Amino acid sequence: MNSAKGHSDRHNVVIIGGGIIGLSVGWQLLRRGAPVTLCERETAGRGASWVAAGMLAPHSEVGFEEEDFLKIGMESLSQFPQFLDELDEDSGQRIELDDRGTLIVGFHRDDTERIRRLYEFREHLGLPVTWLPGSAGRDIEPLLSPKITAAIWLPDDSQVNNRELMDALKTAFVKRGGVLKENTPAVSIVLRNGEVAGVATKNEDIDAAAVVIAAGCWSNCIDGIPDDIRPPVRPVKGQIVTLRMDTDYELGHVVRAPDVYLLPKDDGRLLVGATQEEMGFDVTPTAGPVMRLLERGWEAIPSIYDLAIEGIEVGLRPGSRDHEPLVGPSGIEGLFYATGHYRHGILLAPATAYGLVDMILEGTRPGLLEPFHPSRFSRSKRTR
Ligand code: GLY
C-alpha cells in the first residue's frame, strides 16, 4: 500500500459504512482505545438507519424458526439502557427508550387464525403475551377499528427515535476522536500477503490493521473481496409514509396489522410502514405500494384518514440470503463483516457492536453471535 498517499496507521481500524452498525462498532472501538477511521459513501447516519422506524421489537418480529434472532434481539434490547447511557456520556445527548408496547391485530377469520398461531408460538417461547378476543384490543388502544376480530398484546417491545440516535452516534464518534470521512466511498479493500492491509478510496489508501464492512446493502459492491467470501447481501426496498398527528390525536401504542405497522413517535410523527420490495437499488416512491400501505393502515386505525401526509421515504434494507446478519470474521485475516441486518439494524446495534469489538480486540467468539458467523455462506468454509 502506498501509505504516502494518505493516512497511515498500522493499528487503525477502518469501518466501511456510516449507518447504525458502522457508527456503533466504530464508536465502541474508540471507547476501548482503538483508533478508527470511518468511510461513508454519502452522509453518515442518513441512509437506511434514518428512514427506519426505530422499532425494538424482538417479540413481535420473531418468525417461526427464528429463535437465534429472538435470543440476540432480546439480549440487544436488554443492552440498550447501557448503550444509551454510554452514548449520553460521549455525546451529551440523552436518548430515551419508548416502551409503550405493541398490538398485533387481525380482521376476518383467516387473520384471526394467523395471529392465533403467532400468539401460540410466543406462548410456547415463554414470552409475555396476551390474547385479546374480539374487540378487546380496543380497551388498550381505543383508536383501533371496531372491525378487528382479535389482537395480541406484547407489552415488552419498545421503540426509539432512530434519528436522534443517529445524530448522537455521529457526535459521540467524532468526540471520541474517530476520523469520519463522508462522501468517501470505499472502492476496494487492499490485501497484502493474504491479509487485510487497508482500504482504497478514490483519493487515498488508508492503512489498517483491521477492516469492518458495515456498508449495508452496498456490502457486496466493494472490490478486492474474493468471490468465495463475498457477503450475499442485497437491497430490499422499504417505502414508509410519515403522517403528522394533531396535538389531540392520541395513538398510544405500536399497532401491527396485515402488511402494515403504525408507529407513533413522540415528536408527533406517525410512521406507516413499510413495503418490502425486490427492486434493486431503486429508491423511487411509487403510488401503488404507498396506496396499499395507507389502505391497510386505515383499515386498522380508521382515523388516520384525516391526518396530513408529511412525507414518503424510501430505505434500502441489507438482506442476506437467510435474512439474518453476518457478524464476525470474513475468512481473511483482519477483515470482518457486520452487515445484513435486514429489518433489525437498530435493534441489533448494541449486541453487534459489543460482540464484534470483543472479536476484533480480543479474538473471542461470543456465543450469541455464533449463529451469524459469515462462514455459513462461504463456499470454501474459511473460518478466520
Ligand atoms: N424494521 C421495520 C422495517 O424494516 O420495516
mmCIF file of C-alpha atoms and ligand atoms in Angstrom:
data_model
loop_
_atom_site.group_PDB
_atom_site.id
_atom_site.type_symbol
_atom_site.label_atom_id
_atom_site.label_comp_id
_atom_site.label_asym_id
_atom_site.label_seq_id
_atom_site.Cartn_x
_atom_site.Cartn_y
_atom_site.Cartn_z
ATOM 1 C CA MET A 1 0.000 0.000 0.000
ATOM 2 C CA ASN A 2 1.217 3.471 -0.820
ATOM 3 C CA SER A 3 0.913 4.992 2.656
ATOM 4 C CA ALA A 4 2.458 8.246 1.415
ATOM 5 C CA LYS A 5 -0.805 8.775 -0.488
ATOM 6 C CA GLY A 6 -2.776 9.119 2.679
ATOM 7 C CA HIS A 7 -3.404 8.449 6.320
ATOM 8 C CA SER A 8 -1.178 5.696 7.705
ATOM 9 C CA ASP A 9 -1.588 3.878 10.999
ATOM 10 C CA ARG A 10 -0.865 0.197 11.459
ATOM 11 C CA HIS A 11 -3.246 -0.040 14.460
ATOM 12 C CA ASN A 12 -6.044 1.733 12.693
ATOM 13 C CA VAL A 13 -9.396 0.020 12.248
ATOM 14 C CA VAL A 14 -11.224 1.166 9.132
ATOM 15 C CA ILE A 15 -15.006 0.872 9.087
ATOM 16 C CA ILE A 16 -16.753 0.935 5.716
ATOM 17 C CA GLY A 17 -20.248 2.354 6.190
ATOM 18 C CA GLY A 18 -21.653 5.074 8.444
ATOM 19 C CA GLY A 19 -25.069 3.640 9.269
ATOM 20 C CA ILE A 20 -26.233 2.458 12.677
ATOM 21 C CA ILE A 21 -23.944 -0.595 12.604
ATOM 22 C CA GLY A 22 -20.777 1.084 11.309
ATOM 23 C CA LEU A 23 -21.081 4.046 13.667
ATOM 24 C CA SER A 24 -21.900 1.826 16.671
ATOM 25 C CA VAL A 25 -18.966 -0.512 16.062
ATOM 26 C CA GLY A 26 -16.602 2.409 15.383
ATOM 27 C CA TRP A 27 -17.691 4.332 18.462
ATOM 28 C CA GLN A 28 -17.365 1.273 20.721
ATOM 29 C CA LEU A 29 -13.883 0.551 19.320
ATOM 30 C CA LEU A 30 -12.899 4.130 20.167
ATOM 31 C CA ARG A 31 -14.240 3.688 23.704
ATOM 32 C CA ARG A 32 -11.920 0.683 24.029
ATOM 33 C CA GLY A 33 -8.902 2.695 22.851
ATOM 34 C CA ALA A 34 -8.581 1.647 19.195
ATOM 35 C CA PRO A 35 -8.020 4.368 16.567
ATOM 36 C CA VAL A 36 -10.818 4.302 13.982
ATOM 37 C CA THR A 37 -11.378 5.793 10.529
ATOM 38 C CA LEU A 38 -14.865 5.505 9.047
ATOM 39 C CA CYS A 39 -15.550 5.854 5.314
ATOM 40 C CA GLU A 40 -19.141 6.678 4.379
ATOM 41 C CA ARG A 41 -20.236 6.892 0.745
ATOM 42 C CA GLU A 42 -22.624 9.813 1.405
ATOM 43 C CA THR A 43 -23.641 11.374 4.740
ATOM 44 C CA ALA A 44 -23.221 9.262 7.876
ATOM 45 C CA GLY A 45 -26.490 8.308 9.535
ATOM 46 C CA ARG A 46 -28.695 9.416 6.648
ATOM 47 C CA GLY A 47 -29.261 6.115 4.826
ATOM 48 C CA ALA A 48 -31.486 3.184 5.788
ATOM 49 C CA SER A 49 -30.905 3.872 9.500
ATOM 50 C CA TRP A 50 -32.509 7.298 9.084
ATOM 51 C CA VAL A 51 -35.524 6.026 7.157
ATOM 52 C CA ALA A 52 -36.015 3.152 9.637
ATOM 53 C CA ALA A 53 -38.940 3.226 12.028
ATOM 54 C CA GLY A 54 -36.816 2.622 15.136
ATOM 55 C CA MET A 55 -38.733 -0.359 16.437
ATOM 56 C CA LEU A 56 -37.028 -2.523 19.047
ATOM 57 C CA ALA A 57 -39.432 -5.380 18.732
ATOM 58 C CA PRO A 58 -37.984 -8.893 19.043
ATOM 59 C CA HIS A 59 -41.239 -10.256 20.482
ATOM 60 C CA SER A 60 -43.420 -9.130 17.617
ATOM 61 C CA GLU A 61 -40.815 -9.591 14.861
ATOM 62 C CA VAL A 62 -39.699 -13.153 15.704
ATOM 63 C CA GLY A 63 -40.732 -15.553 12.959
ATOM 64 C CA PHE A 64 -41.212 -19.306 13.216
ATOM 65 C CA GLU A 65 -37.777 -20.998 13.329
ATOM 66 C CA GLU A 66 -36.039 -17.722 14.209
ATOM 67 C CA GLU A 67 -35.072 -18.466 17.783
ATOM 68 C CA ASP A 68 -31.444 -17.352 17.250
ATOM 69 C CA PHE A 69 -32.773 -13.969 16.170
ATOM 70 C CA LEU A 70 -35.037 -13.851 19.233
ATOM 71 C CA LYS A 71 -32.111 -14.598 21.533
ATOM 72 C CA ILE A 72 -29.832 -11.902 20.122
ATOM 73 C CA GLY A 73 -32.756 -9.469 19.748
ATOM 74 C CA MET A 74 -33.740 -9.826 23.409
ATOM 75 C CA GLU A 75 -30.126 -9.571 24.549
ATOM 76 C CA SER A 76 -29.582 -6.484 22.409
ATOM 77 C CA LEU A 77 -32.766 -4.862 23.732
ATOM 78 C CA SER A 78 -31.561 -5.528 27.288
ATOM 79 C CA GLN A 79 -28.215 -3.856 26.386
ATOM 80 C CA PHE A 80 -29.931 -0.684 25.156
ATOM 81 C CA PRO A 81 -30.014 1.119 28.554
ATOM 82 C CA GLN A 82 -26.214 0.700 28.923
ATOM 83 C CA PHE A 83 -25.675 1.657 25.269
ATOM 84 C CA LEU A 84 -27.764 4.825 25.677
ATOM 85 C CA ASP A 85 -26.050 5.740 28.973
ATOM 86 C CA GLU A 86 -22.644 5.473 27.275
ATOM 87 C CA LEU A 87 -23.942 7.497 24.354
ATOM 88 C CA ASP A 88 -25.178 10.212 26.684
ATOM 89 C CA GLU A 89 -21.741 10.260 28.336
ATOM 90 C CA ASP A 90 -19.937 10.691 24.992
ATOM 91 C CA SER A 91 -22.377 12.831 23.006
ATOM 92 C CA GLY A 92 -24.208 14.841 25.669
ATOM 93 C CA GLN A 93 -27.452 13.726 24.005
ATOM 94 C CA ARG A 94 -29.950 11.728 26.057
ATOM 95 C CA ILE A 95 -31.990 9.265 24.006
ATOM 96 C CA GLU A 96 -34.957 7.670 25.787
ATOM 97 C CA LEU A 97 -36.473 4.249 25.169
ATOM 98 C CA ASP A 98 -40.195 4.293 24.478
ATOM 99 C CA ASP A 99 -41.680 1.097 25.927
ATOM 100 C CA ARG A 100 -45.377 1.539 25.269
ATOM 101 C CA GLY A 101 -45.796 -1.988 23.791
ATOM 102 C CA THR A 102 -47.259 -3.436 20.605
ATOM 103 C CA LEU A 103 -50.642 -4.749 19.492
ATOM 104 C CA ILE A 104 -50.906 -7.182 16.582
ATOM 105 C CA VAL A 105 -54.437 -7.137 15.216
ATOM 106 C CA GLY A 106 -56.430 -9.260 12.800
ATOM 107 C CA PHE A 107 -59.554 -8.928 10.727
ATOM 108 C CA HIS A 108 -61.658 -11.758 9.304
ATOM 109 C CA ARG A 109 -61.290 -15.417 10.125
ATOM 110 C CA ASP A 110 -58.007 -16.205 8.346
ATOM 111 C CA ASP A 111 -56.264 -13.278 10.042
ATOM 112 C CA THR A 112 -57.555 -14.401 13.382
ATOM 113 C CA GLU A 113 -56.205 -17.904 12.817
ATOM 114 C CA ARG A 114 -52.903 -16.429 11.597
ATOM 115 C CA ILE A 115 -52.411 -14.292 14.692
ATOM 116 C CA ARG A 116 -53.581 -17.162 16.923
ATOM 117 C CA ARG A 117 -50.576 -19.142 15.596
ATOM 118 C CA LEU A 118 -48.335 -16.148 16.332
ATOM 119 C CA TYR A 119 -49.782 -15.998 19.838
ATOM 120 C CA GLU A 120 -49.330 -19.739 20.486
ATOM 121 C CA PHE A 121 -45.726 -19.634 19.227
ATOM 122 C CA ARG A 122 -44.907 -16.744 21.560
ATOM 123 C CA GLU A 123 -46.585 -18.512 24.464
ATOM 124 C CA HIS A 124 -44.561 -21.636 23.646
ATOM 125 C CA LEU A 125 -41.387 -19.498 23.769
ATOM 126 C CA GLY A 126 -42.413 -18.188 27.192
ATOM 127 C CA LEU A 127 -42.738 -14.559 26.063
ATOM 128 C CA PRO A 128 -45.087 -12.155 27.841
ATOM 129 C CA VAL A 129 -48.123 -12.133 25.544
ATOM 130 C CA THR A 130 -51.880 -11.760 25.996
ATOM 131 C CA TRP A 131 -54.668 -12.935 23.698
ATOM 132 C CA LEU A 132 -57.446 -10.359 23.334
ATOM 133 C CA PRO A 133 -60.510 -11.892 21.674
ATOM 134 C CA GLY A 134 -62.990 -9.943 19.572
ATOM 135 C CA SER A 135 -62.596 -6.212 20.002
ATOM 136 C CA ALA A 136 -60.975 -6.389 23.484
ATOM 137 C CA GLY A 137 -57.826 -4.830 21.962
ATOM 138 C CA ARG A 138 -59.760 -1.555 21.864
ATOM 139 C CA ASP A 139 -59.645 -1.394 25.665
ATOM 140 C CA ILE A 140 -55.863 -0.939 25.278
ATOM 141 C CA GLU A 141 -55.949 1.132 22.071
ATOM 142 C CA PRO A 142 -59.305 2.905 21.582
ATOM 143 C CA LEU A 143 -58.348 4.136 18.090
ATOM 144 C CA LEU A 144 -58.399 0.569 16.724
ATOM 145 C CA SER A 145 -61.132 -0.218 14.236
ATOM 146 C CA PRO A 146 -64.280 -1.828 15.692
ATOM 147 C CA LYS A 147 -63.902 -4.381 12.888
ATOM 148 C CA ILE A 148 -60.928 -6.151 14.489
ATOM 149 C CA THR A 149 -61.643 -9.780 15.271
ATOM 150 C CA ALA A 150 -58.747 -10.451 17.666
ATOM 151 C CA ALA A 151 -55.490 -8.974 18.934
ATOM 152 C CA ILE A 152 -52.257 -9.959 20.642
ATOM 153 C CA TRP A 153 -50.745 -7.682 23.253
ATOM 154 C CA LEU A 154 -46.943 -7.649 23.568
ATOM 155 C CA PRO A 155 -46.075 -5.287 26.411
ATOM 156 C CA ASP A 156 -42.273 -5.602 26.283
ATOM 157 C CA ASP A 157 -41.495 -4.435 22.743
ATOM 158 C CA SER A 158 -40.052 -0.927 22.611
ATOM 159 C CA GLN A 159 -39.008 1.723 20.150
ATOM 160 C CA VAL A 160 -36.520 4.563 19.962
ATOM 161 C CA ASN A 161 -36.158 7.772 17.985
ATOM 162 C CA ASN A 162 -33.633 6.421 15.476
ATOM 163 C CA ARG A 163 -32.917 9.868 14.008
ATOM 164 C CA GLU A 164 -31.844 11.272 17.373
ATOM 165 C CA LEU A 165 -29.883 8.068 17.881
ATOM 166 C CA MET A 166 -28.001 8.506 14.596
ATOM 167 C CA ASP A 167 -27.143 12.134 15.377
ATOM 168 C CA ALA A 168 -25.905 11.182 18.853
ATOM 169 C CA LEU A 169 -23.797 8.319 17.498
ATOM 170 C CA LYS A 170 -22.159 10.591 14.959
ATOM 171 C CA THR A 171 -21.392 13.173 17.649
ATOM 172 C CA ALA A 172 -20.035 10.521 20.024
ATOM 173 C CA PHE A 173 -17.863 9.010 17.280
ATOM 174 C CA VAL A 174 -16.253 12.350 16.465
ATOM 175 C CA LYS A 175 -15.911 13.481 20.102
ATOM 176 C CA ARG A 176 -14.132 10.213 20.931
ATOM 177 C CA GLY A 177 -11.566 11.042 18.230
ATOM 178 C CA GLY A 178 -12.878 8.985 15.310
ATOM 179 C CA VAL A 179 -11.883 10.144 11.826
ATOM 180 C CA LEU A 180 -15.112 10.492 9.842
ATOM 181 C CA LYS A 181 -14.737 10.648 6.063
ATOM 182 C CA GLU A 182 -18.080 11.390 4.442
ATOM 183 C CA ASN A 183 -18.710 11.368 0.687
ATOM 184 C CA THR A 184 -15.895 8.834 0.573
ATOM 185 C CA PRO A 185 -16.986 5.520 -0.920
ATOM 186 C CA ALA A 186 -14.624 2.620 -0.273
ATOM 187 C CA VAL A 187 -13.604 1.373 -3.697
ATOM 188 C CA SER A 188 -11.651 -1.685 -2.628
ATOM 189 C CA ILE A 189 -10.173 -3.473 0.302
ATOM 190 C CA VAL A 190 -6.396 -3.884 -0.001
ATOM 191 C CA LEU A 191 -4.784 -7.238 0.747
ATOM 192 C CA ARG A 192 -1.121 -7.901 1.389
ATOM 193 C CA ASN A 193 0.200 -11.489 1.713
ATOM 194 C CA GLY A 194 -3.383 -12.703 2.004
ATOM 195 C CA GLU A 195 -4.184 -10.422 4.943
ATOM 196 C CA VAL A 196 -6.095 -7.190 5.031
ATOM 197 C CA ALA A 197 -3.815 -4.154 4.829
ATOM 198 C CA GLY A 198 -6.198 -1.286 4.226
ATOM 199 C CA VAL A 199 -8.936 0.322 2.201
ATOM 200 C CA ALA A 200 -8.620 2.196 -1.080
ATOM 201 C CA THR A 201 -10.901 5.153 -1.708
ATOM 202 C CA LYS A 202 -10.943 7.357 -4.805
ATOM 203 C CA ASN A 203 -8.495 9.810 -3.268
ATOM 204 C CA GLU A 204 -6.258 7.799 -0.967
ATOM 205 C CA ASP A 205 -5.300 4.456 0.508
ATOM 206 C CA ILE A 206 -5.883 4.102 4.235
ATOM 207 C CA ASP A 207 -3.695 1.610 6.108
ATOM 208 C CA ALA A 208 -5.481 -0.635 8.530
ATOM 209 C CA ALA A 209 -4.792 -3.459 10.921
ATOM 210 C CA ALA A 210 -8.455 -4.447 10.602
ATOM 211 C CA VAL A 211 -11.340 -3.532 8.315
ATOM 212 C CA VAL A 212 -15.036 -3.870 9.109
ATOM 213 C CA ILE A 213 -17.503 -3.977 6.244
ATOM 214 C CA ALA A 214 -20.687 -2.404 7.578
ATOM 215 C CA ALA A 215 -21.862 -0.977 4.281
ATOM 216 C CA GLY A 216 -25.448 -2.202 4.469
ATOM 217 C CA CYS A 217 -26.914 -3.091 1.090
ATOM 218 C CA TRP A 218 -23.677 -1.964 -0.627
ATOM 219 C CA SER A 219 -21.554 -4.514 1.259
ATOM 220 C CA ASN A 220 -21.457 -6.747 -1.794
ATOM 221 C CA CYS A 221 -20.172 -3.987 -4.094
ATOM 222 C CA ILE A 222 -16.648 -3.470 -2.720
ATOM 223 C CA ASP A 223 -13.767 -4.682 -4.868
ATOM 224 C CA GLY A 224 -10.972 -6.868 -3.559
ATOM 225 C CA ILE A 225 -13.130 -9.328 -1.644
ATOM 226 C CA PRO A 226 -12.538 -12.843 -3.021
ATOM 227 C CA ASP A 227 -15.695 -14.238 -4.631
ATOM 228 C CA ASP A 228 -15.975 -17.217 -2.297
ATOM 229 C CA ILE A 229 -16.442 -14.982 0.745
ATOM 230 C CA ARG A 230 -18.315 -12.066 -0.823
ATOM 231 C CA PRO A 231 -21.251 -11.243 1.531
ATOM 232 C CA PRO A 232 -24.524 -12.217 -0.187
ATOM 233 C CA VAL A 233 -26.357 -9.020 0.722
ATOM 234 C CA ARG A 234 -28.906 -7.270 -1.482
ATOM 235 C CA PRO A 235 -31.119 -4.179 -1.142
ATOM 236 C CA VAL A 236 -34.729 -4.734 -0.030
ATOM 237 C CA LYS A 237 -36.714 -1.585 -0.730
ATOM 238 C CA GLY A 238 -38.886 -0.212 2.049
ATOM 239 C CA GLN A 239 -41.306 2.661 1.462
ATOM 240 C CA ILE A 240 -42.661 4.376 4.569
ATOM 241 C CA VAL A 241 -45.241 7.150 4.895
ATOM 242 C CA THR A 242 -44.956 9.804 7.580
ATOM 243 C CA LEU A 243 -48.224 11.301 8.818
ATOM 244 C CA ARG A 244 -48.434 14.248 11.205
ATOM 245 C CA MET A 245 -50.530 13.669 14.355
ATOM 246 C CA ASP A 246 -52.560 16.653 15.568
ATOM 247 C CA THR A 247 -51.814 17.645 19.156
ATOM 248 C CA ASP A 248 -55.027 15.982 20.383
ATOM 249 C CA TYR A 249 -54.523 12.810 18.330
ATOM 250 C CA GLU A 250 -53.539 10.052 20.726
ATOM 251 C CA LEU A 251 -52.404 6.783 19.242
ATOM 252 C CA GLY A 252 -50.784 5.303 22.330
ATOM 253 C CA HIS A 253 -49.265 2.064 21.015
ATOM 254 C CA VAL A 254 -47.472 0.498 18.124
ATOM 255 C CA VAL A 255 -50.042 -1.333 16.004
ATOM 256 C CA ARG A 256 -49.234 -4.099 13.536
ATOM 257 C CA ALA A 257 -51.873 -5.304 11.100
ATOM 258 C CA PRO A 258 -51.574 -7.416 7.946
ATOM 259 C CA ASP A 259 -48.855 -5.879 5.690
ATOM 260 C CA VAL A 260 -48.515 -2.687 7.751
ATOM 261 C CA TYR A 261 -47.283 -1.244 11.021
ATOM 262 C CA LEU A 262 -48.192 2.112 12.580
ATOM 263 C CA LEU A 263 -45.645 3.665 14.934
ATOM 264 C CA PRO A 264 -46.474 6.864 16.807
ATOM 265 C CA LYS A 265 -43.295 8.829 17.568
ATOM 266 C CA ASP A 266 -43.005 11.224 20.493
ATOM 267 C CA ASP A 267 -42.247 14.126 18.123
ATOM 268 C CA GLY A 268 -45.751 13.893 16.570
ATOM 269 C CA ARG A 269 -44.881 11.760 13.540
ATOM 270 C CA LEU A 270 -46.928 8.672 12.811
ATOM 271 C CA LEU A 271 -44.994 6.223 10.653
ATOM 272 C CA VAL A 272 -46.974 3.914 8.410
ATOM 273 C CA GLY A 273 -44.652 1.293 7.010
ATOM 274 C CA ALA A 274 -43.203 -0.436 5.314
ATOM 275 C CA THR A 275 -43.129 -2.166 1.966
ATOM 276 C CA GLN A 276 -40.669 -4.978 1.240
ATOM 277 C CA GLU A 277 -39.800 -4.884 -2.429
ATOM 278 C CA GLU A 278 -37.144 -6.542 -4.580
ATOM 279 C CA MET A 279 -36.371 -3.508 -6.758
ATOM 280 C CA GLY A 280 -32.580 -3.434 -6.647
ATOM 281 C CA PHE A 281 -31.172 -0.004 -5.783
ATOM 282 C CA ASP A 282 -34.292 1.857 -6.942
ATOM 283 C CA VAL A 283 -35.354 4.467 -4.370
ATOM 284 C CA THR A 284 -38.341 5.980 -6.185
ATOM 285 C CA PRO A 285 -41.504 6.365 -4.096
ATOM 286 C CA THR A 286 -44.357 4.741 -6.023
ATOM 287 C CA ALA A 287 -48.123 5.169 -5.848
ATOM 288 C CA GLY A 288 -49.337 1.576 -5.730
ATOM 289 C CA PRO A 289 -47.343 0.289 -2.744
ATOM 290 C CA VAL A 290 -47.944 3.538 -0.839
ATOM 291 C CA MET A 291 -51.693 3.399 -1.575
ATOM 292 C CA ARG A 292 -51.765 -0.140 -0.232
ATOM 293 C CA LEU A 293 -49.867 0.803 2.936
ATOM 294 C CA LEU A 294 -52.284 3.618 3.654
ATOM 295 C CA GLU A 295 -55.294 1.435 2.930
ATOM 296 C CA ARG A 296 -54.031 -1.278 5.268
ATOM 297 C CA GLY A 297 -53.213 1.312 7.936
ATOM 298 C CA TRP A 298 -56.646 2.914 7.567
ATOM 299 C CA GLU A 299 -58.362 -0.484 7.990
ATOM 300 C CA ALA A 300 -56.618 -0.858 11.365
ATOM 301 C CA ILE A 301 -56.866 2.770 12.561
ATOM 302 C CA PRO A 302 -59.640 4.484 10.548
ATOM 303 C CA SER A 303 -58.939 7.952 11.964
ATOM 304 C CA ILE A 304 -55.599 8.237 10.118
ATOM 305 C CA TYR A 305 -57.765 9.174 7.119
ATOM 306 C CA ASP A 306 -57.697 12.855 8.093
ATOM 307 C CA LEU A 307 -54.038 13.180 9.071
ATOM 308 C CA ALA A 308 -51.674 15.267 6.979
ATOM 309 C CA ILE A 309 -49.040 13.479 4.920
ATOM 310 C CA GLU A 310 -45.621 14.807 5.835
ATOM 311 C CA GLY A 311 -43.548 12.692 3.500
ATOM 312 C CA ILE A 312 -42.823 9.410 1.819
ATOM 313 C CA GLU A 313 -39.357 7.982 2.265
ATOM 314 C CA VAL A 314 -37.511 5.012 0.890
ATOM 315 C CA GLY A 315 -34.799 2.982 2.596
ATOM 316 C CA LEU A 316 -32.789 0.024 1.327
ATOM 317 C CA ARG A 317 -32.517 -2.715 3.909
ATOM 318 C CA PRO A 318 -29.499 -5.027 3.649
ATOM 319 C CA GLY A 319 -30.987 -8.506 3.239
ATOM 320 C CA SER A 320 -28.810 -11.618 3.227
ATOM 321 C CA ARG A 321 -29.872 -14.951 1.708
ATOM 322 C CA ASP A 322 -31.348 -16.157 5.017
ATOM 323 C CA HIS A 323 -32.328 -12.645 6.145
ATOM 324 C CA GLU A 324 -30.054 -12.940 9.163
ATOM 325 C CA PRO A 325 -26.986 -10.777 9.791
ATOM 326 C CA LEU A 326 -23.357 -11.603 9.037
ATOM 327 C CA VAL A 327 -21.244 -10.596 12.019
ATOM 328 C CA GLY A 328 -17.693 -11.778 12.544
ATOM 329 C CA PRO A 329 -14.516 -12.779 10.704
ATOM 330 C CA SER A 330 -14.806 -12.958 6.938
ATOM 331 C CA GLY A 331 -12.236 -15.686 6.285
ATOM 332 C CA ILE A 332 -9.430 -13.203 5.552
ATOM 333 C CA GLU A 333 -7.191 -12.226 8.427
ATOM 334 C CA GLY A 334 -8.214 -8.791 9.694
ATOM 335 C CA LEU A 335 -11.367 -8.459 7.582
ATOM 336 C CA PHE A 336 -14.675 -8.523 9.483
ATOM 337 C CA TYR A 337 -18.312 -8.264 8.429
ATOM 338 C CA ALA A 338 -21.115 -6.504 10.266
ATOM 339 C CA THR A 339 -23.838 -6.408 7.665
ATOM 340 C CA GLY A 340 -27.104 -7.991 6.507
ATOM 341 C CA HIS A 341 -29.150 -6.771 9.466
ATOM 342 C CA TYR A 342 -32.214 -6.522 7.227
ATOM 343 C CA ARG A 343 -35.209 -5.273 9.288
ATOM 344 C CA HIS A 344 -33.284 -5.267 12.579
ATOM 345 C CA GLY A 345 -30.308 -2.916 12.346
ATOM 346 C CA ILE A 346 -31.482 -0.534 15.035
ATOM 347 C CA LEU A 347 -32.432 -3.339 17.456
ATOM 348 C CA LEU A 348 -29.224 -5.310 16.930
ATOM 349 C CA ALA A 349 -26.777 -2.395 17.124
ATOM 350 C CA PRO A 350 -25.714 -2.884 20.776
ATOM 351 C CA ALA A 351 -25.237 -6.677 20.550
ATOM 352 C CA THR A 352 -23.397 -6.343 17.223
ATOM 353 C CA ALA A 353 -21.117 -3.574 18.464
ATOM 354 C CA TYR A 354 -20.240 -5.084 21.855
ATOM 355 C CA GLY A 355 -19.754 -8.562 20.388
ATOM 356 C CA LEU A 356 -17.749 -7.556 17.326
ATOM 357 C CA VAL A 357 -15.467 -5.240 19.287
ATOM 358 C CA ASP A 358 -14.602 -8.184 21.573
ATOM 359 C CA MET A 359 -13.864 -10.294 18.499
ATOM 360 C CA ILE A 360 -11.633 -7.653 16.913
ATOM 361 C CA LEU A 361 -9.709 -6.600 20.004
ATOM 362 C CA GLU A 362 -9.581 -9.850 21.964
ATOM 363 C CA GLY A 363 -10.080 -12.548 19.348
ATOM 364 C CA THR A 364 -13.044 -14.045 21.220
ATOM 365 C CA ARG A 365 -16.067 -15.714 19.580
ATOM 366 C CA PRO A 366 -19.125 -14.632 21.597
ATOM 367 C CA GLY A 367 -21.691 -17.462 21.628
ATOM 368 C CA LEU A 368 -24.553 -15.076 20.941
ATOM 369 C CA LEU A 369 -23.026 -14.181 17.556
ATOM 370 C CA GLU A 370 -22.063 -17.718 16.550
ATOM 371 C CA PRO A 371 -25.272 -18.380 14.514
ATOM 372 C CA PHE A 372 -24.475 -15.260 12.488
ATOM 373 C CA HIS A 373 -20.903 -16.242 11.553
ATOM 374 C CA PRO A 374 -20.257 -15.196 7.931
ATOM 375 C CA SER A 375 -18.705 -18.607 7.169
ATOM 376 C CA ARG A 376 -22.206 -20.077 6.759
ATOM 377 C CA PHE A 377 -22.200 -18.535 3.272
ATOM 378 C CA SER A 378 -18.567 -19.144 2.423
ATOM 379 C CA ARG A 379 -18.031 -21.704 -0.329
ATOM 380 C CA SER A 380 -14.550 -22.516 0.984
ATOM 381 C CA LYS A 381 -15.674 -22.588 4.645
ATOM 382 C CA ARG A 382 -12.816 -20.347 5.714
ATOM 383 C CA THR A 383 -13.198 -19.734 9.464
ATOM 384 C CA ARG A 384 -10.726 -16.960 10.326
HETATM 385 N N1 GLY B 1 -37.894 -2.788 10.966
HETATM 386 C C1 GLY B 1 -39.014 -2.494 10.186
HETATM 387 C C2 GLY B 1 -38.790 -2.484 8.739
HETATM 388 O O1 GLY B 1 -37.742 -2.865 8.261
HETATM 389 O O2 GLY B 1 -39.694 -2.108 8.045
#
